Each structure stands twice: as C-alpha cells, then as structure tokens.
CSV table of C-alpha atoms in Angstrom, one decimal:
chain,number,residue,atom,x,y,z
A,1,UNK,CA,0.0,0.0,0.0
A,2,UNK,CA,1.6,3.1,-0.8
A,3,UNK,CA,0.1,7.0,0.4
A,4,UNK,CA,-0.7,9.5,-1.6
A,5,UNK,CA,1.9,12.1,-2.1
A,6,UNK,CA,-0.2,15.0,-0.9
A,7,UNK,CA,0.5,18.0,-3.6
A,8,UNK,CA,-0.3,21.9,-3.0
A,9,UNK,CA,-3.4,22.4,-5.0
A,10,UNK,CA,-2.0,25.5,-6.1
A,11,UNK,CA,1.4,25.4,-8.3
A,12,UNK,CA,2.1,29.3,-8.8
A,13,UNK,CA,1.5,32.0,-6.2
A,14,UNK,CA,2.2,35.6,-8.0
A,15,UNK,CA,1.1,37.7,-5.0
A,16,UNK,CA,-2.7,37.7,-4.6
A,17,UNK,CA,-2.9,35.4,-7.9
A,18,UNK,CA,-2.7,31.7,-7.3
A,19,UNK,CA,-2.7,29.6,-10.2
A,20,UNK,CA,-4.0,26.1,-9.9
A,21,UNK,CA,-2.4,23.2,-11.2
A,22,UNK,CA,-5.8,21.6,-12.6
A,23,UNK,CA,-6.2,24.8,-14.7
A,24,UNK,CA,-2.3,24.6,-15.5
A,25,UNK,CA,-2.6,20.7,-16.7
A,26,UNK,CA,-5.5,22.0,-18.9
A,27,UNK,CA,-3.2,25.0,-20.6
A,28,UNK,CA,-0.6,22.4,-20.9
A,29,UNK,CA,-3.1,19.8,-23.2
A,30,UNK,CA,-4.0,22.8,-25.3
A,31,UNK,CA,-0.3,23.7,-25.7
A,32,UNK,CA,0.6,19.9,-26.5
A,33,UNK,CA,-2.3,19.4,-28.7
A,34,UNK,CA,-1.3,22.7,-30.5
A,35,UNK,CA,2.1,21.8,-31.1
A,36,UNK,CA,1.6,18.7,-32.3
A,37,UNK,CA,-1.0,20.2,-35.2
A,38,UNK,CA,1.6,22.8,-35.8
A,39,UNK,CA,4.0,20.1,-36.3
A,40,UNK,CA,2.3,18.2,-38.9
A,41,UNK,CA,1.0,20.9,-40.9
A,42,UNK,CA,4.7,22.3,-41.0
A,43,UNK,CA,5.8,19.2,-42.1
A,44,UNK,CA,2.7,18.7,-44.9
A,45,UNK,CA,0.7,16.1,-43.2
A,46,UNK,CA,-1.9,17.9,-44.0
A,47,UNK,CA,-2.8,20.5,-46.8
A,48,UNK,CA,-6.1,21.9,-46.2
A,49,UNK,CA,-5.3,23.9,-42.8
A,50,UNK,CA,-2.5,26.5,-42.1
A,51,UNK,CA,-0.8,27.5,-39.2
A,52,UNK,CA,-3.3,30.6,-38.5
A,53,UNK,CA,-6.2,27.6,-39.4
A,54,UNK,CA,-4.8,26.1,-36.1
A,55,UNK,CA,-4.4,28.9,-33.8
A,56,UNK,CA,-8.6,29.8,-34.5
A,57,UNK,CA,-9.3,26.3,-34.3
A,58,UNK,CA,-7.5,26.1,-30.6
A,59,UNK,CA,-9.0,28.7,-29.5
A,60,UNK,CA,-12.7,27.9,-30.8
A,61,UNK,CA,-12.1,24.2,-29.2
A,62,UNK,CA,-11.3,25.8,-26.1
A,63,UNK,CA,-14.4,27.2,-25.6
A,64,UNK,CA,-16.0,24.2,-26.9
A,65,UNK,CA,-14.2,22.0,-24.3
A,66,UNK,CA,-15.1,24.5,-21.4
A,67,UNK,CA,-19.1,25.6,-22.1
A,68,UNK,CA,-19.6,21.6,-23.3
A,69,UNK,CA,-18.0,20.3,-20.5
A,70,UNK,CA,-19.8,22.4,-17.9
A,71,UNK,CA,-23.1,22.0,-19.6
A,72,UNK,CA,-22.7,18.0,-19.9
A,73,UNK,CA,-21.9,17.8,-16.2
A,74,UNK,CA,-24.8,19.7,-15.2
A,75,UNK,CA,-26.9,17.5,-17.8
A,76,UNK,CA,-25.8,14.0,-17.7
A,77,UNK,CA,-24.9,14.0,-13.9
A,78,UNK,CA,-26.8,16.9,-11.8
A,79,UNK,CA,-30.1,18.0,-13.5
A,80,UNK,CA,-32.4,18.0,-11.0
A,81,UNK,CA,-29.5,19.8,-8.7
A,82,UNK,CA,-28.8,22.7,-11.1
A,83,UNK,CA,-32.6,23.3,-12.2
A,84,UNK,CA,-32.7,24.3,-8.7
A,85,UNK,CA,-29.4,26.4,-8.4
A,86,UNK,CA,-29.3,27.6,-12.0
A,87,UNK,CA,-26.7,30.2,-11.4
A,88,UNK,CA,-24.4,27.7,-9.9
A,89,UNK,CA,-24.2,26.9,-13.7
A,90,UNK,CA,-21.7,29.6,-13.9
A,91,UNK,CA,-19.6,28.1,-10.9
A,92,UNK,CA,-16.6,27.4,-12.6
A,93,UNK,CA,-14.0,27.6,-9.9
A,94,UNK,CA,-15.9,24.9,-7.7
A,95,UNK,CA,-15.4,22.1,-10.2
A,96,UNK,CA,-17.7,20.4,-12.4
A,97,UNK,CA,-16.4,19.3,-16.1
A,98,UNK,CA,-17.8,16.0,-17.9
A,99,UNK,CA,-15.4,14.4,-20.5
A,100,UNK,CA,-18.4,13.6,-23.2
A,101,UNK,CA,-19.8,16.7,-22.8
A,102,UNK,CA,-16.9,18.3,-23.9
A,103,UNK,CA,-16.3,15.7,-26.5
A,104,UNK,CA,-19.8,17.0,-28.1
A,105,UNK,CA,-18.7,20.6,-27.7
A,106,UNK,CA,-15.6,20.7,-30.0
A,107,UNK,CA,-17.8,18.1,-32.5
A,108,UNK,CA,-20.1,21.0,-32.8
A,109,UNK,CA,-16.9,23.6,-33.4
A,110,UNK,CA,-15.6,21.1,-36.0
A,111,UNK,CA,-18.7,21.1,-37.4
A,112,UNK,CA,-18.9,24.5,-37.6
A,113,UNK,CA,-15.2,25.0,-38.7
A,114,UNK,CA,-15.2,22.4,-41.3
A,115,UNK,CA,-18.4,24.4,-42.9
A,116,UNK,CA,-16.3,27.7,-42.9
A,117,UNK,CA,-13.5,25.9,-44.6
A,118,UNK,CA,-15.1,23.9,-47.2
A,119,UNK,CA,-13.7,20.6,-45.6
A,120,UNK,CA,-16.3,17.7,-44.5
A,121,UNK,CA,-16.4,17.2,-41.0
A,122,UNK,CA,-14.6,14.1,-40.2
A,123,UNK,CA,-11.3,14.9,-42.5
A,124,UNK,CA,-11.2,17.5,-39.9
A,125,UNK,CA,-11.4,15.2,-36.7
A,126,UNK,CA,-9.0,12.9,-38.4
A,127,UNK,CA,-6.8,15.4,-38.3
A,128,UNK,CA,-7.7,16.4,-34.4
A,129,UNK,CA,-8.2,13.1,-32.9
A,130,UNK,CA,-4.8,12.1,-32.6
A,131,UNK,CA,-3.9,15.3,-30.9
A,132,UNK,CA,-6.3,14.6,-28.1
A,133,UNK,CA,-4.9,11.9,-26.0
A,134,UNK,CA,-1.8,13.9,-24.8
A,135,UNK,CA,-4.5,16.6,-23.8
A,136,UNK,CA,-6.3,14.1,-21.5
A,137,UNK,CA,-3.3,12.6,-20.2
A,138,UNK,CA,-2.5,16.5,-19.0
A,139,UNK,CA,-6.0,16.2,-17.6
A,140,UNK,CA,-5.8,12.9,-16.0
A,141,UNK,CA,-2.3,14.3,-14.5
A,142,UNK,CA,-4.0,17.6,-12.7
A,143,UNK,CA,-7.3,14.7,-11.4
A,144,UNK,CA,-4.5,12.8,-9.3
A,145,UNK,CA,-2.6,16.1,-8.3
A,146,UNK,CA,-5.8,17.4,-6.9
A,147,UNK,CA,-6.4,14.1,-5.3
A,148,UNK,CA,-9.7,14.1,-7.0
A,149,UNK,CA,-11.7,10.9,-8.6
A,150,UNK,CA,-9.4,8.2,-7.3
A,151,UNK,CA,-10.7,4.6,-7.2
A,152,UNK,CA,-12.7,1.9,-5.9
A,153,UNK,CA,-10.5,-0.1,-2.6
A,154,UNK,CA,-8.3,-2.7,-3.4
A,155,UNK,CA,-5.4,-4.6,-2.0
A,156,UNK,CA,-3.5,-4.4,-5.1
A,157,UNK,CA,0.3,-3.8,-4.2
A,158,UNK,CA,0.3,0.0,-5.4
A,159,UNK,CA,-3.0,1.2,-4.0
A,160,UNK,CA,-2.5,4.4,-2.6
A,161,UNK,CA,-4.5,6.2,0.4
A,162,UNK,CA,-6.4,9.4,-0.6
A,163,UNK,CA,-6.5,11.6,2.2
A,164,UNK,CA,-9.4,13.3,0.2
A,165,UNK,CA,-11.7,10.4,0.4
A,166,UNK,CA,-12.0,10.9,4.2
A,167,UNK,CA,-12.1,6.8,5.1
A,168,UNK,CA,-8.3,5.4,5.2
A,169,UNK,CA,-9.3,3.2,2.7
A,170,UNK,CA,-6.2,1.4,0.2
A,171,UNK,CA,-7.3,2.6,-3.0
A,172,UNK,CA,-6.7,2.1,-7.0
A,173,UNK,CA,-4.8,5.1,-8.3
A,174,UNK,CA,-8.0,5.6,-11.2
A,175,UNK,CA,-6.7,8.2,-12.2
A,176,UNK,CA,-2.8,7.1,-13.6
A,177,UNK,CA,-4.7,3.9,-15.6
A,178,UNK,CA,-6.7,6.6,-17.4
A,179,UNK,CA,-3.8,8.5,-17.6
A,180,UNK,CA,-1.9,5.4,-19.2
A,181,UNK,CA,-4.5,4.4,-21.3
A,182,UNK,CA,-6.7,7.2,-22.6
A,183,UNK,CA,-3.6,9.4,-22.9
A,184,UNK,CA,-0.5,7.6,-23.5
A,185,UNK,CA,-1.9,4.3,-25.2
A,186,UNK,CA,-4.5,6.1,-27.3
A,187,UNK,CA,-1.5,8.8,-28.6
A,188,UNK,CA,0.1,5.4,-29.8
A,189,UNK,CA,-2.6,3.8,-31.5
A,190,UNK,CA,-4.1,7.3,-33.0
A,191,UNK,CA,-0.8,8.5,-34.1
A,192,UNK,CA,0.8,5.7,-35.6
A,193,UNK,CA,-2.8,4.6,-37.5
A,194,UNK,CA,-2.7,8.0,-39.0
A,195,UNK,CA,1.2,8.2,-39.9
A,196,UNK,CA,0.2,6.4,-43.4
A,197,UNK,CA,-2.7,8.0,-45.7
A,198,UNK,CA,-6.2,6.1,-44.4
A,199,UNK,CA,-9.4,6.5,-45.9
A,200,UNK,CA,-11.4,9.6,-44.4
A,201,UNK,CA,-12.9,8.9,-41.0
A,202,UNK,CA,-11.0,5.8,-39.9
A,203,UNK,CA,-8.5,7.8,-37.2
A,204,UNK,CA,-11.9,9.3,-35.5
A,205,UNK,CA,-13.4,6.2,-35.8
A,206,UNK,CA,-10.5,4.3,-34.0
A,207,UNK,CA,-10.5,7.3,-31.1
A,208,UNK,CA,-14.4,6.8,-30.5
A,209,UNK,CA,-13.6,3.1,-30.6
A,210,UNK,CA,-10.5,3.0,-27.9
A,211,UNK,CA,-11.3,6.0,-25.7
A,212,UNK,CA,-15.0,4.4,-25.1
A,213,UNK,CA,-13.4,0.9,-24.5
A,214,UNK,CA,-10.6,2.3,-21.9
A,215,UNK,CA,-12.8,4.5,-20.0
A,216,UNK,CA,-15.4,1.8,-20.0
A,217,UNK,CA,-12.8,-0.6,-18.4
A,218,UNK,CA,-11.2,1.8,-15.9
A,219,UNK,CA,-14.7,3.0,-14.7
A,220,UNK,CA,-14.6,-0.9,-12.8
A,221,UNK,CA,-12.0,0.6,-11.0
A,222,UNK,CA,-13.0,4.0,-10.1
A,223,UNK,CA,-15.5,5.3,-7.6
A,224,UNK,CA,-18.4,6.0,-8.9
A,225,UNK,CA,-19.7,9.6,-7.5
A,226,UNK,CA,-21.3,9.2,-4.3
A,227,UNK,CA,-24.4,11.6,-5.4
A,228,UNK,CA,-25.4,8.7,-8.5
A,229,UNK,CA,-23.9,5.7,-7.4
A,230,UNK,CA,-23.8,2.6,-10.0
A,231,UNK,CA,-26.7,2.4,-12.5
A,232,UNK,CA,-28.5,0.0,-14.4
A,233,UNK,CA,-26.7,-3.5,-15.0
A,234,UNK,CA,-24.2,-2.1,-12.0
A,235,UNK,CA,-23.0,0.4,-14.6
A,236,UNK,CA,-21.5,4.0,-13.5
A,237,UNK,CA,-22.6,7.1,-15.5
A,238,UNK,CA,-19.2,7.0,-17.4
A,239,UNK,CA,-19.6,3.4,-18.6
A,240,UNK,CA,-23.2,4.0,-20.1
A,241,UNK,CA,-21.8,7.4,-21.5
A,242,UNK,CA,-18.9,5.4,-23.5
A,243,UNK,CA,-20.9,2.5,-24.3
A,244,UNK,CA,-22.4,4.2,-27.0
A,245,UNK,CA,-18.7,5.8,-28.6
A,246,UNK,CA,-17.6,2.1,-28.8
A,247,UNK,CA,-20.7,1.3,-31.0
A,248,UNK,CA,-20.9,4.2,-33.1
A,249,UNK,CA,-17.2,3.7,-33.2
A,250,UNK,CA,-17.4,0.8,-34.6
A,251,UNK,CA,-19.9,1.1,-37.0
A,252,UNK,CA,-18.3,4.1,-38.6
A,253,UNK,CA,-15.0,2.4,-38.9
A,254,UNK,CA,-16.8,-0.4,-41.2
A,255,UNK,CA,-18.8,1.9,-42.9
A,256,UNK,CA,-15.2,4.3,-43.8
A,257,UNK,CA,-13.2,0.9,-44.8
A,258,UNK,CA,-15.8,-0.6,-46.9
A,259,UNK,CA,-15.2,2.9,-48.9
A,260,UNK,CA,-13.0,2.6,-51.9
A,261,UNK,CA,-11.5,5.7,-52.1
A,262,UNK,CA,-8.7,6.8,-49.6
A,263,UNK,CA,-7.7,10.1,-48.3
C-alpha cells in the first residue's frame, strides 16, 4: 500500500494570484495538442489547414471544451441539482467538467469550422483526434494532483490512500490507468494509424472506438460519484456514456473501410 503524495493544489502564487495546477494541466493539453497540429501541418501532413487555421481552431475548441463540459456535467450528472441552483451553472472555480460533454462541444466547433473551410467534418477530426490523448493525459495528471476521482479499494500492491476520500481506505490510483491508457496508449494507436494516408474517418473512428473501451474498463476501478452511485446493470454514468462511442465507433470504422477511395 503506498500513500498519496499530498501536492499543494495550487502550483504558482504571484502575489494575490494563485494559479491552480488543474487549470495549469488543462493549458498544458492545449499547448501539446497545438504543437503537435503545428507540427504536422509544417511538415505537410496535411494541406487543407494552415498554421493561422490552427491557432482559431484552438481557441474555438477551447471554448467548446469549457461551455460543453460544464453543460454535460450539469446534464448528464446533476439535472435536477442545477434546475434548482441555476446560477451555480456559472460556478466554474468549484469544479464540475464532464469528459463527453466536452467531447460533443468541439464536435459542434468542427462542425462548424469544417463548414467555414469547405472541408467535411470528419477529415477535420482525423486530423484532431490524434492530438487529443496527450491533452487528457494532462488532464488525468491535474485529477491525481488534486487528489480528486481516485478509485474503488483494493489490495493491489500500489494502492494508494487518498486523504481526500475521508475513510483510510487502500485505494486504485484511477486516475494514472486513465492516464496510461486514454492518454498515452491512445496517442500510440491514433498516431501511428494516422502516420500512413487512411481512408477519411478511420483515425476518429479508432479514437471513438478506444477512448469508449478504456474508460469503460477503468470505470470498474473507479468510484463511482457518491451523489449517482452505480446504475442499471451495476454500470457507472461514465460506462453507459462510453458505451455508446464504442458502438458508433465501430460502425463508422466499417462503414469508412468498406469505402474505396482513400484520403
């Protein structure tokens, strides 16, 4: 059993400004995933965006990652709480984000984006899904820094104590698997499917596919949020959420490969 290393919340204090290092992991994702996307379209991996393409798109997905995730938290996991606090909507600062709600808020700026530039919508998040992974890894990185969303108990060799969860209880470290495998594992797979020309929609296919199947198999080791508990079939709210990327997944990967013509 090992204990949790217990981290200062905050990593930067500038006088009265404290920065926080779950809002620094998150600029550190958007740097990474920038960076790589500059990297490929310097290098001609891609001809339809430019470098100025990128920078709008980063910022747009920002946005969409922020207002999405907020509003699919407050949808998928406290409705009933938030239609009676509706200002609390607005709470930022006190936490709150949902993975699949953000997930549908940059789908919508794609959407939108691949409109403005004349480019369908999945040659776009062919070209974005691979620079995802690195961006939840940063993510996953600033959960286990904050001590936040740790795991079910176990007496596996490296379960760690969280001081957070308020019991003493030997727990799985939730939130360096998801780290491991929606961040580094999925960066593999993503980037070296998409290092050879595949036919449009296969690389976001593939991350619908693997992301859904990861964080459906980590959810069996991480608590499930005290206010919803397990669901139907002794499912969490993150299994049933990713259940249905896995399927779409992979029906749009057979659809894309029966397709003769390639990107």
């Amino acid at each position: 059993m090992l204990q949790y290393p217990q981290f200062d919340p905050i990593a930067i204090r500038i006088g009265p400004l404290a920065v926080h290092w779950y809002g620094l992991m998150y600029l550190v994702g958007f740097a990474c995933a920038y960076l790589l996307g500059r990297w490929r379209i310097v290098r001609g991996h891609t001809t339809f965006l430019t470098v100025r393409d990128l920078e709008d798109l980063t910022f747009y997905t920002v946005l969409g990652v922020v207002l999405g995730g907020r509003l699919g938290y407050v949808l998928f996991y406290k409705p009933t709480y938030y239609l009676s606090h509706p200002l609390e909507i607005f709470y930022l600062w006190e936490g709150g984000m949902s993975f699949h709600g953000g997930l549908l808020g940059v789908i919508l700026v794609m959407f939108l984006f691949a409109r403005k530039k004349g480019v369908s919508l999945f040659r776009l998040s062919d070209f974005v899904a691979p620079l995802i992974p690195p961006a939840l890894a940063a993510g996953r990185l600033g959960n286990f820094i904050n001590g936040e969303l740790w795991g079910r108990p176990t007496d596996v060799p490296w379960a760690m104590v969280f001081p957070q969860s308020g019991d003493g209880l030997a727990r799985h470290p939730s939130q360096l698997y998801e780290l491991g495998l929606e961040g580094i594992v999925l960066f593999l797979i993503l980037w070296g499917f998409s290092a050879k020309p595949r036919k449009t929609g296969q690389v976001s296919a593939l991350f619908l596919i693997f992301y859904g199947l990861f964080r459906f198999l980590v959810e069996f080791t991480r608590e499930p949020d005290g206010f919803l508990g397990l669901l139907a079939a002794g499912l969490s709210m993150g299994q049933w959420l990713s259940l249905p990327m896995v399927i779409i997944g992979a029906i749009l990967f057979a659809v894309f490969t029966a397709r003769k013509s390639s990107r």
